[in-house]
PDB file of C-alpha atoms in Angstrom:
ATOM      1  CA  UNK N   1      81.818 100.631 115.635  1.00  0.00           C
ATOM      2  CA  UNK N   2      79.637 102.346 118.198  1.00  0.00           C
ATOM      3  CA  UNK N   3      80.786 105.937 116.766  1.00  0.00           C
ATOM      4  CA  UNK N   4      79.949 104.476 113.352  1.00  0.00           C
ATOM      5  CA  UNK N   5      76.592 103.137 114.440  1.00  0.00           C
ATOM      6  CA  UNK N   6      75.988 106.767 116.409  1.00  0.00           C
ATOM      7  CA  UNK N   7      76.539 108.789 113.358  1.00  0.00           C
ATOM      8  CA  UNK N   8      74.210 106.099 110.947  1.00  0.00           C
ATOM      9  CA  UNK N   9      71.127 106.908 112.952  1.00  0.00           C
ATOM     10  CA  UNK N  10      70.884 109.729 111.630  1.00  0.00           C
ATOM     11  CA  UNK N  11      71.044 108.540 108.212  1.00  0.00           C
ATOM     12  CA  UNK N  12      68.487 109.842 105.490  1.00  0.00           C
ATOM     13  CA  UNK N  13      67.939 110.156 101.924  1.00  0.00           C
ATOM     14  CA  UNK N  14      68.847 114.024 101.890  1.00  0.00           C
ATOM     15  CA  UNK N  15      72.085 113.870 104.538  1.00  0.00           C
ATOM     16  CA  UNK N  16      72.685 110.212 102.971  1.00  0.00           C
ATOM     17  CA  UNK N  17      73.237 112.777  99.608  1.00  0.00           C
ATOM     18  CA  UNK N  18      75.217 115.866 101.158  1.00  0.00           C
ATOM     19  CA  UNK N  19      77.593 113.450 102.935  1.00  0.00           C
ATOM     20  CA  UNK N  20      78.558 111.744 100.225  1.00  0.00           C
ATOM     21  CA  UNK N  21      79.070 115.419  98.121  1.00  0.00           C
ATOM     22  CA  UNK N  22      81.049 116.169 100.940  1.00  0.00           C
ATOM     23  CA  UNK N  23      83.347 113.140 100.518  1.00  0.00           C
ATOM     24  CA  UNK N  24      84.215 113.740  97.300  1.00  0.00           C
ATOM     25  CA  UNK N  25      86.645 117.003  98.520  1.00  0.00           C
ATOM     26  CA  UNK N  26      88.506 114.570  99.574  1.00  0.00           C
ATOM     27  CA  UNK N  27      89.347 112.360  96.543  1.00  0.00           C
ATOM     28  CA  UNK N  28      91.656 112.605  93.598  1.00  0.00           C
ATOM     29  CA  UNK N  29      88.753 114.321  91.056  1.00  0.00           C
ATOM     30  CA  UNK N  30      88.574 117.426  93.638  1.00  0.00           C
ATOM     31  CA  UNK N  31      92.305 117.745  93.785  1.00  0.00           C
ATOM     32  CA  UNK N  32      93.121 117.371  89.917  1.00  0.00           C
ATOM     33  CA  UNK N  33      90.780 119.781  89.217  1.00  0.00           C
ATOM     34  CA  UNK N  34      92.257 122.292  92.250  1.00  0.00           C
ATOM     35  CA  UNK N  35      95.106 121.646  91.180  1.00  0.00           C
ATOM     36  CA  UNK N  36      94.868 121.889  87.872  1.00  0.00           C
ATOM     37  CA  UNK N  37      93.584 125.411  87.778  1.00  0.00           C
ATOM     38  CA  UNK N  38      95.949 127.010  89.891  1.00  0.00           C
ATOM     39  CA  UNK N  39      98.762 125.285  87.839  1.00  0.00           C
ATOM     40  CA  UNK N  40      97.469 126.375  84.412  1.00  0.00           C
ATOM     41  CA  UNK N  41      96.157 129.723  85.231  1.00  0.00           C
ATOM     42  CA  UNK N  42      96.982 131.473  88.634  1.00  0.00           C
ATOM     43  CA  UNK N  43     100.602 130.512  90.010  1.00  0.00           C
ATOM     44  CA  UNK N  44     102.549 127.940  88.439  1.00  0.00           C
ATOM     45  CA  UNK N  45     105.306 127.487  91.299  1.00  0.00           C
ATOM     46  CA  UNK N  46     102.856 127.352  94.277  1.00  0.00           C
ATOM     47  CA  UNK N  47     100.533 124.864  92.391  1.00  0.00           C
ATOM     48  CA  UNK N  48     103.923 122.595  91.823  1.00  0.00           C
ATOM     49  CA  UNK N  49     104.670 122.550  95.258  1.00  0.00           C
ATOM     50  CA  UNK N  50     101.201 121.951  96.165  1.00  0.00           C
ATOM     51  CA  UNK N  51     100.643 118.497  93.833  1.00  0.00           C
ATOM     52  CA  UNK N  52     103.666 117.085  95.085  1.00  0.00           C
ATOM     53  CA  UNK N  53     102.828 117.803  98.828  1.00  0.00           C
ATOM     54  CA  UNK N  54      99.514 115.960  98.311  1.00  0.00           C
ATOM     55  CA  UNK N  55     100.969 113.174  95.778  1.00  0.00           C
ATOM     56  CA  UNK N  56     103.587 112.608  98.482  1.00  0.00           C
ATOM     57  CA  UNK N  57     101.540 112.283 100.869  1.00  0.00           C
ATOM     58  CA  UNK N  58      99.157 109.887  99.231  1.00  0.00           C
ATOM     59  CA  UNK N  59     102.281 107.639  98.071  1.00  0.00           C
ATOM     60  CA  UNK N  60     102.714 107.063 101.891  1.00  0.00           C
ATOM     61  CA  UNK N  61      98.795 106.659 102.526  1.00  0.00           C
ATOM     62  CA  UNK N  62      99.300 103.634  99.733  1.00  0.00           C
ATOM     63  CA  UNK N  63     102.193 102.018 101.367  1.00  0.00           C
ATOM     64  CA  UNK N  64     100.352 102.277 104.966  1.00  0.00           C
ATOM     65  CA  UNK N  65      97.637 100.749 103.668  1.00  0.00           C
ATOM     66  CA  UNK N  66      99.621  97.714 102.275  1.00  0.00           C
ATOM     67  CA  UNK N  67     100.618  97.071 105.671  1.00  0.00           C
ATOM     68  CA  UNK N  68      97.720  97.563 107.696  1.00  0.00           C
ATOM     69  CA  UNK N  69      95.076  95.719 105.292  1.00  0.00           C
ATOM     70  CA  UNK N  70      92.779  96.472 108.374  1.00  0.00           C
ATOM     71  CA  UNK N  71      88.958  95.766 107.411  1.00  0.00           C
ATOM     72  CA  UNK N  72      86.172  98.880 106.762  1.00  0.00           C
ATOM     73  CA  UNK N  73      82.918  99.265 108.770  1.00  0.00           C
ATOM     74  CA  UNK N  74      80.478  97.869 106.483  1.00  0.00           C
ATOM     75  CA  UNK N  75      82.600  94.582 105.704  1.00  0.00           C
ATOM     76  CA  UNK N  76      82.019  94.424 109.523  1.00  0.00           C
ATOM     77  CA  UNK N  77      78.706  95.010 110.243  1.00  0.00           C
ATOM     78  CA  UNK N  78      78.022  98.821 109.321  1.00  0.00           C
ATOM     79  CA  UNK N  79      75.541 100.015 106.518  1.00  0.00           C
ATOM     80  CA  UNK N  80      77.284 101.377 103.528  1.00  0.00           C
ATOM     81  CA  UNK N  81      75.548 104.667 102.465  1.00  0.00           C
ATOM     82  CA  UNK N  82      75.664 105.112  98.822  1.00  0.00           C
ATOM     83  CA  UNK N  83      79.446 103.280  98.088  1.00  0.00           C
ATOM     84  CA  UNK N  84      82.005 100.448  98.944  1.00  0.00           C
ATOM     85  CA  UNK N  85      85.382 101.234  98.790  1.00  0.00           C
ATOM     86  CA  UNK N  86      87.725  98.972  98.379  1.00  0.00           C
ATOM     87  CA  UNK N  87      91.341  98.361 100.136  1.00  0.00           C
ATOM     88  CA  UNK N  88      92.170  98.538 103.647  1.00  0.00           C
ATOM     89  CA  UNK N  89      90.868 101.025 106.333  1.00  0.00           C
ATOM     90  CA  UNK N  90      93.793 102.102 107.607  1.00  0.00           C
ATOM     91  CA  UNK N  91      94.672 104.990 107.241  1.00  0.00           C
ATOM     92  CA  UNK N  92      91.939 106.896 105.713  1.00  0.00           C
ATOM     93  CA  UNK N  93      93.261 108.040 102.145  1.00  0.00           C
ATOM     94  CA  UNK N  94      90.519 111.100 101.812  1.00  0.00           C
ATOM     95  CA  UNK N  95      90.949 111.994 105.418  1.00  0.00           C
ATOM     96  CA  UNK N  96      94.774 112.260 104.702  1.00  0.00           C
ATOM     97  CA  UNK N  97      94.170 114.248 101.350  1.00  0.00           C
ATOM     98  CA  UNK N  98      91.768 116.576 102.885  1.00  0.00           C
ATOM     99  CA  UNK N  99      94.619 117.411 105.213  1.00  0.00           C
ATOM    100  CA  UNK N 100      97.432 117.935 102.865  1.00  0.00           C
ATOM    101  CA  UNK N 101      94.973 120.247 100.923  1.00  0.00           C
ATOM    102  CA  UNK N 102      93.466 121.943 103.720  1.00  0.00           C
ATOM    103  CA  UNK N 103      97.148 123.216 105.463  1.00  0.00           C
ATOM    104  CA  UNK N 104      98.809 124.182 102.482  1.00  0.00           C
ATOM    105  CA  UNK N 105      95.879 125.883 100.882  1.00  0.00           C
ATOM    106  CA  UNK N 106      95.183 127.771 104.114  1.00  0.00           C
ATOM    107  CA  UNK N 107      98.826 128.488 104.564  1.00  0.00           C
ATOM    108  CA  UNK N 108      99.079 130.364 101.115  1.00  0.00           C
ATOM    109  CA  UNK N 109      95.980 132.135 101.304  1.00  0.00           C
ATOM    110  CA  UNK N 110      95.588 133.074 104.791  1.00  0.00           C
ATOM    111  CA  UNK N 111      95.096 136.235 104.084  1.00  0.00           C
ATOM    112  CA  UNK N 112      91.923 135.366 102.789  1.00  0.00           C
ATOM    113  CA  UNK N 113      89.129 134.957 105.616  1.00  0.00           C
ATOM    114  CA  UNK N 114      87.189 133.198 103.108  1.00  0.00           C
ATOM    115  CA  UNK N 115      89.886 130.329 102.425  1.00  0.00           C
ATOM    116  CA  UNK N 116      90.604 129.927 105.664  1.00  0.00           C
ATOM    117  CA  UNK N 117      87.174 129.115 106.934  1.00  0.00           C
ATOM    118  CA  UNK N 118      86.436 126.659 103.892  1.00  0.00           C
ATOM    119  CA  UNK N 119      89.746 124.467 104.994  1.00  0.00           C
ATOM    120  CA  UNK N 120      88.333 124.492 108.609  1.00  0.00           C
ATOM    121  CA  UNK N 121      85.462 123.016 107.407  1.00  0.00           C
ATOM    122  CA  UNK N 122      87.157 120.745 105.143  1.00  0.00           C
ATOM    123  CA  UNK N 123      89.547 119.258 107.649  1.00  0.00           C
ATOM    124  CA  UNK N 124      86.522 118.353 109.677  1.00  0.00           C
ATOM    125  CA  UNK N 125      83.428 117.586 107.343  1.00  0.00           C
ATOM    126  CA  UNK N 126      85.519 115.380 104.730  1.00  0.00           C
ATOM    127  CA  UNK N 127      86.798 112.729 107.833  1.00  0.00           C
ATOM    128  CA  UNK N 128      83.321 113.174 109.680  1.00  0.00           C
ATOM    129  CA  UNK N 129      81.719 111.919 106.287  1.00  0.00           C
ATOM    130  CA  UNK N 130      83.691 109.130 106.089  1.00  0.00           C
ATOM    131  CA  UNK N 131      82.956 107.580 109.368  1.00  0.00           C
ATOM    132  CA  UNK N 132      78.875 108.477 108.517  1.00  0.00           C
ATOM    133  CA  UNK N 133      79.477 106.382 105.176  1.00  0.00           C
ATOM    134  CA  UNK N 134      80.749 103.714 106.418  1.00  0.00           C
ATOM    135  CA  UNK N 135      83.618 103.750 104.983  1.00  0.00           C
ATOM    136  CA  UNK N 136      86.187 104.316 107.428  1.00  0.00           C
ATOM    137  CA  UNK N 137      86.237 104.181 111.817  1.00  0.00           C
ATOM    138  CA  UNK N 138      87.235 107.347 114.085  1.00  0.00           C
ATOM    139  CA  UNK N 139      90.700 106.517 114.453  1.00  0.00           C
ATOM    140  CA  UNK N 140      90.969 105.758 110.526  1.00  0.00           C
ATOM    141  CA  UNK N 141      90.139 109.155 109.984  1.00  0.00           C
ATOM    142  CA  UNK N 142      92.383 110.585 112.607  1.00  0.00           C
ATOM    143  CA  UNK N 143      95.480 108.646 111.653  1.00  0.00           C
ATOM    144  CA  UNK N 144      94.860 109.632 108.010  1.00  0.00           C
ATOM    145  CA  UNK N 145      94.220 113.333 109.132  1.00  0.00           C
ATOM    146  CA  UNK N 146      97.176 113.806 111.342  1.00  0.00           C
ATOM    147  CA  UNK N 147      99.349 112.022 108.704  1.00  0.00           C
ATOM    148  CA  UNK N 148      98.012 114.661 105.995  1.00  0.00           C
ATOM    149  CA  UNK N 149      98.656 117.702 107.754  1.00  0.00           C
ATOM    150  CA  UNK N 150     102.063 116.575 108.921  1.00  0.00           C
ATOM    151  CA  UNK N 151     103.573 115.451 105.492  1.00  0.00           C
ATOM    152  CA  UNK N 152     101.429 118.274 102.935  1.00  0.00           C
ATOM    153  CA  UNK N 153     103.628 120.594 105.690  1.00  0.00           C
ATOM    154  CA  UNK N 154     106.579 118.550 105.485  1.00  0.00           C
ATOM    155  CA  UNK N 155     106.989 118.229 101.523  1.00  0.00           C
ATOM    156  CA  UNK N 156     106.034 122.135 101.077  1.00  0.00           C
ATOM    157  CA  UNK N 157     108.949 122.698 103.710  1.00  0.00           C
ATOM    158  CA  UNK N 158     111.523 120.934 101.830  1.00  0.00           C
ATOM    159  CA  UNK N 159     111.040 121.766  98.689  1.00  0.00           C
ATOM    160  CA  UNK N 160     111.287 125.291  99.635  1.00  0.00           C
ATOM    161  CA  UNK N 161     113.832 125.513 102.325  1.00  0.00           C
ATOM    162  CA  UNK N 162     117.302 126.714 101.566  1.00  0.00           C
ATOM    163  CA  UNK N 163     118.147 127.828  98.263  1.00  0.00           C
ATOM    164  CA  UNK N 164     115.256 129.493  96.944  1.00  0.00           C
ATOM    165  CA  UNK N 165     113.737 128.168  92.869  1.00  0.00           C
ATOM    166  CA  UNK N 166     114.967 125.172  93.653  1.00  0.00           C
ATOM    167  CA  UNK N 167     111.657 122.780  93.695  1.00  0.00           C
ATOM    168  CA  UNK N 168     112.372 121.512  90.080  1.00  0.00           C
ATOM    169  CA  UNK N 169     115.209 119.850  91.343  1.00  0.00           C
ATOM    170  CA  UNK N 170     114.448 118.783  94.682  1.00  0.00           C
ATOM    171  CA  UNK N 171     110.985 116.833  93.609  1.00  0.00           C
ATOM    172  CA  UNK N 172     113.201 114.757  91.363  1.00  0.00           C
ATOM    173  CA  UNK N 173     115.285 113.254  94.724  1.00  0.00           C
ATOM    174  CA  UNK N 174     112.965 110.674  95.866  1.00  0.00           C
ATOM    175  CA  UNK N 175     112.045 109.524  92.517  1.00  0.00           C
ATOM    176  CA  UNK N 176     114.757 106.788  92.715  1.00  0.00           C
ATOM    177  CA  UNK N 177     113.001 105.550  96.065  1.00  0.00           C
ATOM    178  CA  UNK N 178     109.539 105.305  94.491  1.00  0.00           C
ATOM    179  CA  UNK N 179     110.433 103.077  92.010  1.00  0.00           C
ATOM    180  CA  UNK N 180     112.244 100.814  94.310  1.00  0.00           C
ATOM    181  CA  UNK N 181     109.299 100.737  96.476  1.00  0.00           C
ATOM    182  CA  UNK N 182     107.364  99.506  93.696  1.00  0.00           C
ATOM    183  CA  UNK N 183     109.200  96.360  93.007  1.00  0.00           C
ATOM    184  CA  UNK N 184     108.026  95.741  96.664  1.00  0.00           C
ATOM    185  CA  UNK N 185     105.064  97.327  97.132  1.00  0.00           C
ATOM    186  CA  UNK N 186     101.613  95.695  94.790  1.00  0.00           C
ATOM    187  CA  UNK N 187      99.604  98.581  95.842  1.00  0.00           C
ATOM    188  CA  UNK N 188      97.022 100.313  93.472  1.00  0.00           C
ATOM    189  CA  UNK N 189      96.683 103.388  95.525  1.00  0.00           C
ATOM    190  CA  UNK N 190     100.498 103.869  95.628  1.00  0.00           C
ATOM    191  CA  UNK N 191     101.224 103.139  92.093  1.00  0.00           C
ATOM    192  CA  UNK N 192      98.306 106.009  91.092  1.00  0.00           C
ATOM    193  CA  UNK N 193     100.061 108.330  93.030  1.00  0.00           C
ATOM    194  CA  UNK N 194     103.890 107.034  91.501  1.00  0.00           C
ATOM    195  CA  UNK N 195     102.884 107.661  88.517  1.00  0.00           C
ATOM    196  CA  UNK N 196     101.376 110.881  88.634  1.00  0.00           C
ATOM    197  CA  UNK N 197     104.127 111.942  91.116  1.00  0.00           C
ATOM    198  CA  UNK N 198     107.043 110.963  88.511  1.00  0.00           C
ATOM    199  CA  UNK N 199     105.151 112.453  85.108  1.00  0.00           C
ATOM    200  CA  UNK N 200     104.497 115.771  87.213  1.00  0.00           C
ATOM    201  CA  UNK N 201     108.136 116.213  88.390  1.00  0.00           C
ATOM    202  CA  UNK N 202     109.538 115.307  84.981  1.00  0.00           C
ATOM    203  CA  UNK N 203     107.316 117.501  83.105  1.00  0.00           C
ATOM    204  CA  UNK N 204     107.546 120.145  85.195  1.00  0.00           C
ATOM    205  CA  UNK N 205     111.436 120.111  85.233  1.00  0.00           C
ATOM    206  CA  UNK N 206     111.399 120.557  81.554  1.00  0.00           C
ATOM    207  CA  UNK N 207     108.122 122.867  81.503  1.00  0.00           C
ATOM    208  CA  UNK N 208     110.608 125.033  83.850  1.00  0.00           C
ATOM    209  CA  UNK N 209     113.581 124.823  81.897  1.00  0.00           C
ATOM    210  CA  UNK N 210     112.708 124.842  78.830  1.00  0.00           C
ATOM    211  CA  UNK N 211     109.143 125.847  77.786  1.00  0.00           C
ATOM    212  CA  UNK N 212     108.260 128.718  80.631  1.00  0.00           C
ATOM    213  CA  UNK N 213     104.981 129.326  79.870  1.00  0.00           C
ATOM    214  CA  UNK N 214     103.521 131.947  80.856  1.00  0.00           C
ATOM    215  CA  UNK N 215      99.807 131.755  83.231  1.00  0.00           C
ATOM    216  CA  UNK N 216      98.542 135.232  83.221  1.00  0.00           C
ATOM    217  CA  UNK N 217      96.257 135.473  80.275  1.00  0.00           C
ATOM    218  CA  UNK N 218      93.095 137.078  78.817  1.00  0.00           C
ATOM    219  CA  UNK N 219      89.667 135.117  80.278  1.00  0.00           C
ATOM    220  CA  UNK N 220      88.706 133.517  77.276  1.00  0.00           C
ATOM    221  CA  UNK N 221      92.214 131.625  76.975  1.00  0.00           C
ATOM    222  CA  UNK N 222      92.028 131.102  80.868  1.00  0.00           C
ATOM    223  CA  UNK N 223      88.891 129.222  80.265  1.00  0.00           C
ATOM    224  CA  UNK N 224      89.832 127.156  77.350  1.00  0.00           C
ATOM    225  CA  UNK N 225      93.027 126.496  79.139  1.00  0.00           C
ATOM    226  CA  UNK N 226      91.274 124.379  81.309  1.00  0.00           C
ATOM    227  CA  UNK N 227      88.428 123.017  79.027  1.00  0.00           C
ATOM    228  CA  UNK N 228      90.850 121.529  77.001  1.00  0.00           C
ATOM    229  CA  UNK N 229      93.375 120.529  79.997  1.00  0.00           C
ATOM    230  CA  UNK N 230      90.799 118.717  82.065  1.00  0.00           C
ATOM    231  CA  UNK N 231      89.145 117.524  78.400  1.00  0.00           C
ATOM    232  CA  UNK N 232      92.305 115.654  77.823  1.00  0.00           C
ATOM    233  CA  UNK N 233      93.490 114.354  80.697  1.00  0.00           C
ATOM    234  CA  UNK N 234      89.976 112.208  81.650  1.00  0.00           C
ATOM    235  CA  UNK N 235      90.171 111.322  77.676  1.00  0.00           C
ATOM    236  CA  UNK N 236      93.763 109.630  78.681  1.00  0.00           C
ATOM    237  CA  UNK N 237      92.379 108.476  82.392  1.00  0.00           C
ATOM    238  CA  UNK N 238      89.771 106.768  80.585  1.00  0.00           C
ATOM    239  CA  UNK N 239      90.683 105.946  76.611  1.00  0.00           C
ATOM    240  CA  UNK N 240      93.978 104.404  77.996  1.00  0.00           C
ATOM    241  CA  UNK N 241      92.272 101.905  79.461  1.00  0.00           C
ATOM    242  CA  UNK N 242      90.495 100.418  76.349  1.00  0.00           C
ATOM    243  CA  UNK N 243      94.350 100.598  74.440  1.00  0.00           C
ATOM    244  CA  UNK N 244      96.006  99.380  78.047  1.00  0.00           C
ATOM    245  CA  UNK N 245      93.958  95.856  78.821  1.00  0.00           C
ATOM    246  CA  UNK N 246      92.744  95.341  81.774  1.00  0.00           C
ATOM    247  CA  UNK N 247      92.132  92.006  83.988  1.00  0.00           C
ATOM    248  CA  UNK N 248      88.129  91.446  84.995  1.00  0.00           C
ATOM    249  CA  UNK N 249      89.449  92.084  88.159  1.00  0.00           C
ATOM    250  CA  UNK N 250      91.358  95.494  88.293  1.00  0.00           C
ATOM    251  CA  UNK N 251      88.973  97.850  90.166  1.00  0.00           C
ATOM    252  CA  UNK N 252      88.891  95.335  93.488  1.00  0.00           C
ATOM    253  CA  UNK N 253      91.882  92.436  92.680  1.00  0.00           C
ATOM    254  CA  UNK N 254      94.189  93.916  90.224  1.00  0.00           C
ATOM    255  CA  UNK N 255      96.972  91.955  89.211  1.00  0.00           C
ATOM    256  CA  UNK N 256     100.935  93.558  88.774  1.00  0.00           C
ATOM    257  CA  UNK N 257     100.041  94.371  85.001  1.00  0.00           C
ATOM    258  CA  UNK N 258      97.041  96.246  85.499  1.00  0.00           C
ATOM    259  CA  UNK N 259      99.045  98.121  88.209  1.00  0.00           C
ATOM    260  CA  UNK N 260     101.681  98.617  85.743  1.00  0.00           C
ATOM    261  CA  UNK N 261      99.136 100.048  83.528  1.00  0.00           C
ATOM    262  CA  UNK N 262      97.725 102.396  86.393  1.00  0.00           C
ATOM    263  CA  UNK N 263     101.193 103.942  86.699  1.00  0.00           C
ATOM    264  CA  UNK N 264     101.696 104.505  82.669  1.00  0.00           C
ATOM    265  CA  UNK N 265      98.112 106.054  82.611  1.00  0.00           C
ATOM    266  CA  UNK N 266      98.766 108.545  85.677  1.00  0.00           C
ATOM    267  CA  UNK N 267     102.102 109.096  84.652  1.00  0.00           C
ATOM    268  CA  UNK N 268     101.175 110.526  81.041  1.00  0.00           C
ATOM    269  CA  UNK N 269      98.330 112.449  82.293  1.00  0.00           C
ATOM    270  CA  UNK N 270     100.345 114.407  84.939  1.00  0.00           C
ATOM    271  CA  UNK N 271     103.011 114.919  81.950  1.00  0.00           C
ATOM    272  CA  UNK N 272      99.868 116.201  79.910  1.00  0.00           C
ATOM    273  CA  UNK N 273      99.269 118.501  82.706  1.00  0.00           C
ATOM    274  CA  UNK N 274     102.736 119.870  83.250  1.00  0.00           C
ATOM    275  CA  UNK N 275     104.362 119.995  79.922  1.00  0.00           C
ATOM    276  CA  UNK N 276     102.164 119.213  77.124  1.00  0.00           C
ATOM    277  CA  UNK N 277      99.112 121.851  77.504  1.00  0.00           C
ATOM    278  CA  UNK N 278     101.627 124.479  78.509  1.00  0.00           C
ATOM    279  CA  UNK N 279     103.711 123.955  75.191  1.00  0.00           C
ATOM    280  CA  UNK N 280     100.061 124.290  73.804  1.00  0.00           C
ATOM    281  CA  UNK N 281      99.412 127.292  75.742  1.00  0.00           C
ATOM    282  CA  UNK N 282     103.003 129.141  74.648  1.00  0.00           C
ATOM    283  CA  UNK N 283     102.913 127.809  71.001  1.00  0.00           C
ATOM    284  CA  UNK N 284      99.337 128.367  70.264  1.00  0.00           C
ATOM    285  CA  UNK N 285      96.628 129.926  72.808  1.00  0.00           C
ATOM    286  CA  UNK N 286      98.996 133.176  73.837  1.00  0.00           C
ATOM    287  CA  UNK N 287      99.220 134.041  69.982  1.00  0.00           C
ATOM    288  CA  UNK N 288      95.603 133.727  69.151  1.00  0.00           C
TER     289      UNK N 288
END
């Protein structure tokens, strides 16, 4: 609490505002839309790899957190700058994204000086905003950190070890665990990340397959690629929930069905993303 109190001192309208920019590379937005353009238009196999590593990871960030249910800052006494978040503290889930992002991007592209320096900064500014917020303490951050950089690593390793062009195949091996974990586990955070794990494994298996669309394109399809990709997906994220009905409660108390409905939602939208606009973008866009 003193570290928290330390960094809150400091607080101000304008650093109040850049910290909480700053959080915000380490949440699901910045990664689906990361993600998302590397998938659709620059390398469809690396970006694959990628999503799972940080889906993974954030599966096990959900479960943790079921376990821990350890209190935040401000529901103990610390300011909350600019948001509440809700569910335990333990361990931080955008400390533990910013590190699956921040090894595995810098691992692909460290030839690029560039890259390298913006993970740095990433790995250190997204868990240092945290703590500032309010939302999380030091050793929070750290667990969730250390936990990020150790399993982004880990998932990238085994989904390409061995037998090379094999990723389609392994992804699909822990699905069978995930949804046994769910009977178990009334999570929100970890059925999010179920769903969008199993819809991006499945779609991508058949995208693979089957479809094999192509990414390299002209600018103009690059760009509507994504319009229309990222156009969709928040139209599912957020139309589904006026079909899909949800309890007064779901953002903060959410009850099994709305968590059921969580996992349909993220489930379809990942399938949008791996299948559906690439059928799209082999059937239509490449022969305009």
């Amino acid at each position: 609490m003193a570290i928290v109190e330390f960094l809150q001192q400091f607080s101000n309208p304008v650093l109040d505002v850049i910290m909480r920019i700053i959080t915000e590379f380490g949440d699901q937005y910045f990664f689906i839309l990361l993600s998302a353009i590397l998938y659709w238009t620059i390398d469809k196999k690396f970006a694959f790899r990628f999503m799972i590593a940080y889906l993974g990871s954030a599966f096990i960030n959900g479960g943790i957190k079921s376990l821990t249910n350890k209190p935040r800052p401000y529901q103990e006494g610390a300011r909350a700058i600019l948001q509440e978040t809700s569910g335990s503290s333990m361990p931080s889930g955008h400390a533990q994204a910013a590190g699956a992002i921040g090894i595995n991007l810098w691992n692909e592209y460290y030839f690029s000086k560039v890259i390298r320096t913006l993970m740095v900064l990433l790995v250190i500014l997204v868990p240092l905003s945290r703590v500032y917020l309010g939302q999380h303490y030091l050793e929070d951050v750290i667990v969730g950190l250390a936990l990020g950089l150790i399993l982004g690593s880990l998932f990238m390793f085994l989904l390409g070890v061995g037998k090379p062009d094999r990723e389609h195949i392994r992804a699909l091996y822990p699905v069978p665990i995930i949804i046994i974990l769910m009977f178990f586990i009334k999570q929100e955070q970890l059925y999010v990340a179920a769903g969008a794990y199993i819809g991006l494994s499945v779609g991508y298996y058949i995208e693979k397959l089957y479809v094999k669309s192509k990414v390299n394109a002209k600018p103009i399809v690059q760009v509507v690629k994504v319009v229309l990709g990222i156009g969709v997906a928040l139209l599912l994220k957020e139309g589904l929930k006026v079909i899909l009905p949800y309890s007064a409660t779901a953002d903060t108390n959410p009850l099994v069905l709305d968590l059921v409905f969580d996992f349909i939602r993220y489930f379809l939208i990942a399938i949008w993303a791996s299948l559906g606009l690439m059928v799209i973008n082999k059937k239509v866009l490449m022969k305009g």
